[in-house]
Amino acid sequence: MMNLTLKDLYTKFRDPKTINTLKELIYKEAKKLKEPLRVMEICGGHTHTIMKYGIKDLLPENITFIHGPGCPVCIMPKERIDHAITLAKQEGIILATLGDMIRVPGSNSSLAKVRAEGADVRPLHSTLDVLKIAKENPNKKVVFFAIGFETTTPMTAALMDRAFKEGIKNIYYHINHVLVPPPMRAILDSGEAKINAFIGPSHVSVITGAKVYKFLAEEYNTPVVVAGFEPVDVLESILMLVRQKVNNESKVEIQYKRSVTWDGNIVAQKLIDKYLEVRNSFRWRGLGDIPKSALKLKKKFSEYDAEILYKDILPNEPIDDHKMCICGDILKGIASPLDCKVFGTACTPTNPLGSCMVSDEGACNAYYRYKR
Ligand code: SF4
Ligand code: SF4
């Protein structure tokens, strides 16, 4: 049997010859474009690839990237970060959350700061670690502050499933799972960012399937190509978008066929549906209130809903970003990190003023790493 290494799997997607061939094909086809192609990559992972491999600089002048709101950390409004901080400060609560969330600044603190001051905040490697924390601390309430797009939502549903099956009663949920298609619609409806094509997210689409972008092609005449994360994936997706434009088409295509299907992961979709439902509205940083753009616990689980249980102490009014921070405009696609006056000086990944500098998927963070 052949022993494949991880490197064998990704090498062909970073092959310089293939990249060059794709570049030449894009140049040839792009000459036929009647108007410039302005592509929004929704996913922060794609922003990272575009910056890391210099893909922006490989393309002809009539193709530009506009970075979208594709990082769940970046789009979380300050008041919800304050929810997490408020909960963490309560006596008897352990606040558990994934990844970069603990470094994101709220209105005047962060989970990392309150943790240093004595609050019990547990950064998680895996959502299911919450089960262990709850079992080890039966006299405490463990609040899972759940964030993420459709990618991580199945893990929250799986946690609930396991907790209920195992009879664990001291886990509570603060749900901040957001949905990708509604902000895509909101961005096109606002007309502020002049976008005429989308690169669709990868992991999200593994769960949802590419079908969720159909409305963009049909109602907005805007092509979508769901792309993988490697440079060859992104370039091939650009070529597919250019060809659609040249042929006057708008359809949803899947470049990332090795993982994404039209219908997505039905098992995961059913699990989510068992525990979560769509909220009427959710406030996005920069984009404001977007109807039906996030999930919440279903009513029958409201006794485990931390947002309901602690509603009297959780702030609800919108809180403005730091006055120098233009994260909101970046997420709307109308500014670039380089337009920010404090980029790389007062705001860096070790001392972030705004959320877009915190996570690897944030546009400011990607520019800081690869384009200073
Ligand atoms: S979770 Fe994955 S697909 Fe979704 S925005 Fe982040 S990197 Fe992109
Ligand atoms: S560089 Fe910092 S302050 Fe400027 S927009 Fe980005 S996150 Fe905000």
PDB file of N, CA and C in Angstrom, residues 38 40-41 47 51 56 64-68 193 324-344 356-357 362-368 371:
ATOM      1  N   ARG A  38     -15.281  41.994  -9.539  1.00  0.00           N
ATOM      2  CA  ARG A  38     -15.037  42.356  -8.129  1.00  0.00           C
ATOM      3  C   ARG A  38     -15.588  41.229  -7.275  1.00  0.00           C
ATOM      4  N   MET A  40     -16.055  39.021  -3.932  1.00  0.00           N
ATOM      5  CA  MET A  40     -15.964  38.963  -2.468  1.00  0.00           C
ATOM      6  C   MET A  40     -15.696  37.531  -2.036  1.00  0.00           C
ATOM      7  N   GLU A  41     -14.618  37.359  -1.258  1.00  0.00           N
ATOM      8  CA  GLU A  41     -14.426  36.049  -0.622  1.00  0.00           C
ATOM      9  C   GLU A  41     -15.026  36.185   0.772  1.00  0.00           C
ATOM     10  N   THR A  47      -9.360  34.599   2.677  1.00  0.00           N
ATOM     11  CA  THR A  47      -8.589  35.848   2.804  1.00  0.00           C
ATOM     12  C   THR A  47      -7.138  35.493   3.164  1.00  0.00           C
ATOM     13  N   MET A  51      -3.826  36.283   0.834  1.00  0.00           N
ATOM     14  CA  MET A  51      -2.718  37.113   1.309  1.00  0.00           C
ATOM     15  C   MET A  51      -1.426  36.302   1.404  1.00  0.00           C
ATOM     16  N   LYS A  56      -3.569  38.027  -4.822  1.00  0.00           N
ATOM     17  CA  LYS A  56      -4.001  39.370  -5.234  1.00  0.00           C
ATOM     18  C   LYS A  56      -3.076  39.926  -6.320  1.00  0.00           C
ATOM     19  N   THR A  64     -10.424  42.157  -8.818  1.00  0.00           N
ATOM     20  CA  THR A  64     -10.036  42.549  -7.455  1.00  0.00           C
ATOM     21  C   THR A  64     -10.811  41.721  -6.420  1.00  0.00           C
ATOM     22  N   PHE A  65     -10.175  41.589  -5.267  1.00  0.00           N
ATOM     23  CA  PHE A  65     -10.822  40.892  -4.155  1.00  0.00           C
ATOM     24  C   PHE A  65     -11.377  41.901  -3.169  1.00  0.00           C
ATOM     25  N   ILE A  66     -12.545  41.601  -2.652  1.00  0.00           N
ATOM     26  CA  ILE A  66     -13.112  42.392  -1.562  1.00  0.00           C
ATOM     27  C   ILE A  66     -13.333  41.400  -0.417  1.00  0.00           C
ATOM     28  N   HIS A  67     -12.726  41.702   0.728  1.00  0.00           N
ATOM     29  CA  HIS A  67     -12.797  40.736   1.824  1.00  0.00           C
ATOM     30  C   HIS A  67     -14.149  40.844   2.521  1.00  0.00           C
ATOM     31  N   GLY A  68     -14.707  39.698   2.840  1.00  0.00           N
ATOM     32  CA  GLY A  68     -16.062  39.693   3.405  1.00  0.00           C
ATOM     33  C   GLY A  68     -16.092  39.385   4.895  1.00  0.00           C
ATOM     34  N   ALA A 193     -20.849  47.949  -1.221  1.00  0.00           N
ATOM     35  CA  ALA A 193     -19.669  47.300  -1.808  1.00  0.00           C
ATOM     36  C   ALA A 193     -20.057  46.835  -3.206  1.00  0.00           C
ATOM     37  N   MET A 324     -11.043  54.550  16.519  1.00  0.00           N
ATOM     38  CA  MET A 324     -10.074  54.474  15.417  1.00  0.00           C
ATOM     39  C   MET A 324     -10.308  53.230  14.532  1.00  0.00           C
ATOM     40  N   CYS A 325     -11.111  52.292  15.015  1.00  0.00           N
ATOM     41  CA  CYS A 325     -11.219  50.986  14.344  1.00  0.00           C
ATOM     42  C   CYS A 325     -12.250  51.027  13.214  1.00  0.00           C
ATOM     43  N   ILE A 326     -11.847  50.573  12.028  1.00  0.00           N
ATOM     44  CA  ILE A 326     -12.774  50.566  10.889  1.00  0.00           C
ATOM     45  C   ILE A 326     -13.172  49.128  10.506  1.00  0.00           C
ATOM     46  N   CYS A 327     -13.039  48.235  11.487  1.00  0.00           N
ATOM     47  CA  CYS A 327     -13.435  46.836  11.272  1.00  0.00           C
ATOM     48  C   CYS A 327     -14.808  46.703  10.594  1.00  0.00           C
ATOM     49  N   GLY A 328     -15.757  47.507  11.064  1.00  0.00           N
ATOM     50  CA  GLY A 328     -17.115  47.435  10.516  1.00  0.00           C
ATOM     51  C   GLY A 328     -17.117  47.662   9.013  1.00  0.00           C
ATOM     52  N   ASP A 329     -16.377  48.673   8.557  1.00  0.00           N
ATOM     53  CA  ASP A 329     -16.335  48.957   7.116  1.00  0.00           C
ATOM     54  C   ASP A 329     -15.607  47.849   6.358  1.00  0.00           C
ATOM     55  N   ILE A 330     -14.593  47.264   6.997  1.00  0.00           N
ATOM     56  CA  ILE A 330     -13.871  46.158   6.340  1.00  0.00           C
ATOM     57  C   ILE A 330     -14.822  44.976   6.150  1.00  0.00           C
ATOM     58  N   LEU A 331     -15.618  44.700   7.190  1.00  0.00           N
ATOM     59  CA  LEU A 331     -16.552  43.563   7.103  1.00  0.00           C
ATOM     60  C   LEU A 331     -17.649  43.808   6.070  1.00  0.00           C
ATOM     61  N   LYS A 332     -17.951  45.090   5.831  1.00  0.00           N
ATOM     62  CA  LYS A 332     -18.968  45.422   4.817  1.00  0.00           C
ATOM     63  C   LYS A 332     -18.377  45.379   3.412  1.00  0.00           C
ATOM     64  N   GLY A 333     -17.056  45.287   3.324  1.00  0.00           N
ATOM     65  CA  GLY A 333     -16.405  45.258   2.014  1.00  0.00           C
ATOM     66  C   GLY A 333     -16.168  46.635   1.431  1.00  0.00           C
ATOM     67  N   ILE A 334     -16.196  47.689   2.265  1.00  0.00           N
ATOM     68  CA  ILE A 334     -15.994  49.031   1.701  1.00  0.00           C
ATOM     69  C   ILE A 334     -14.683  49.662   2.171  1.00  0.00           C
ATOM     70  N   ALA A 335     -13.874  48.918   2.913  1.00  0.00           N
ATOM     71  CA  ALA A 335     -12.547  49.434   3.305  1.00  0.00           C
ATOM     72  C   ALA A 335     -11.581  48.264   3.400  1.00  0.00           C
ATOM     73  N   SER A 336     -10.295  48.606   3.338  1.00  0.00           N
ATOM     74  CA  SER A 336      -9.268  47.574   3.458  1.00  0.00           C
ATOM     75  C   SER A 336      -8.503  47.830   4.758  1.00  0.00           C
ATOM     76  N   PRO A 337      -7.886  46.808   5.340  1.00  0.00           N
ATOM     77  CA  PRO A 337      -7.115  47.033   6.571  1.00  0.00           C
ATOM     78  C   PRO A 337      -6.085  48.154   6.407  1.00  0.00           C
ATOM     79  N   LEU A 338      -5.548  48.303   5.207  1.00  0.00           N
ATOM     80  CA  LEU A 338      -4.522  49.334   5.012  1.00  0.00           C
ATOM     81  C   LEU A 338      -5.108  50.749   5.098  1.00  0.00           C
ATOM     82  N   ASP A 339      -6.430  50.867   5.047  1.00  0.00           N
ATOM     83  CA  ASP A 339      -7.069  52.183   5.217  1.00  0.00           C
ATOM     84  C   ASP A 339      -7.120  52.602   6.687  1.00  0.00           C
ATOM     85  N   CYS A 340      -6.842  51.666   7.591  1.00  0.00           N
ATOM     86  CA  CYS A 340      -6.962  51.980   9.025  1.00  0.00           C
ATOM     87  C   CYS A 340      -5.694  52.690   9.518  1.00  0.00           C
ATOM     88  N   LYS A 341      -5.900  53.817  10.177  1.00  0.00           N
ATOM     89  CA  LYS A 341      -4.763  54.651  10.600  1.00  0.00           C
ATOM     90  C   LYS A 341      -3.906  53.992  11.693  1.00  0.00           C
ATOM     91  N   VAL A 342      -4.489  53.037  12.436  1.00  0.00           N
ATOM     92  CA  VAL A 342      -3.709  52.435  13.528  1.00  0.00           C
ATOM     93  C   VAL A 342      -3.262  51.000  13.197  1.00  0.00           C
ATOM     94  N   PHE A 343      -3.476  50.600  11.942  1.00  0.00           N
ATOM     95  CA  PHE A 343      -3.072  49.257  11.518  1.00  0.00           C
ATOM     96  C   PHE A 343      -1.557  49.068  11.714  1.00  0.00           C
ATOM     97  N   GLY A 344      -1.192  48.036  12.453  1.00  0.00           N
ATOM     98  CA  GLY A 344       0.237  47.708  12.605  1.00  0.00           C
ATOM     99  C   GLY A 344       0.981  48.618  13.570  1.00  0.00           C
ATOM    100  N   CYS A 356     -11.020  42.313  14.034  1.00  0.00           N
ATOM    101  CA  CYS A 356     -10.437  41.821  12.766  1.00  0.00           C
ATOM    102  C   CYS A 356      -8.946  41.532  12.888  1.00  0.00           C
ATOM    103  N   MET A 357      -8.334  41.971  13.995  1.00  0.00           N
ATOM    104  CA  MET A 357      -6.907  41.733  14.195  1.00  0.00           C
ATOM    105  C   MET A 357      -6.669  40.497  15.055  1.00  0.00           C
ATOM    106  N   GLY A 362      -9.145  36.824  10.442  1.00  0.00           N
ATOM    107  CA  GLY A 362      -9.506  38.234  10.324  1.00  0.00           C
ATOM    108  C   GLY A 362      -8.672  38.922   9.241  1.00  0.00           C
ATOM    109  N   ALA A 363      -9.302  39.840   8.502  1.00  0.00           N
ATOM    110  CA  ALA A 363      -8.595  40.492   7.388  1.00  0.00           C
ATOM    111  C   ALA A 363      -7.385  41.280   7.900  1.00  0.00           C
ATOM    112  N   CYS A 364      -7.526  42.003   9.020  1.00  0.00           N
ATOM    113  CA  CYS A 364      -6.395  42.803   9.515  1.00  0.00           C
ATOM    114  C   CYS A 364      -5.249  41.893   9.934  1.00  0.00           C
ATOM    115  N   ASN A 365      -5.583  40.773  10.559  1.00  0.00           N
ATOM    116  CA  ASN A 365      -4.550  39.825  10.971  1.00  0.00           C
ATOM    117  C   ASN A 365      -3.815  39.280   9.743  1.00  0.00           C
ATOM    118  N   ALA A 366      -4.559  38.919   8.688  1.00  0.00           N
ATOM    119  CA  ALA A 366      -3.929  38.369   7.474  1.00  0.00           C
ATOM    120  C   ALA A 366      -3.028  39.423   6.822  1.00  0.00           C
ATOM    121  N   TYR A 367      -3.486  40.693   6.779  1.00  0.00           N
ATOM    122  CA  TYR A 367      -2.647  41.753   6.200  1.00  0.00           C
ATOM    123  C   TYR A 367      -1.404  41.967   7.063  1.00  0.00           C
ATOM    124  N   TYR A 368      -1.586  41.890   8.376  1.00  0.00           N
ATOM    125  CA  TYR A 368      -0.445  42.117   9.278  1.00  0.00           C
ATOM    126  C   TYR A 368       0.625  41.060   9.042  1.00  0.00           C
ATOM    127  N   LYS A 371       1.367  41.362   4.568  1.00  0.00           N
ATOM    128  CA  LYS A 371       1.447  42.503   3.658  1.00  0.00           C
ATOM    129  C   LYS A 371       1.888  43.794   4.335  1.00  0.00           C
TER     130      LYS A 371
END
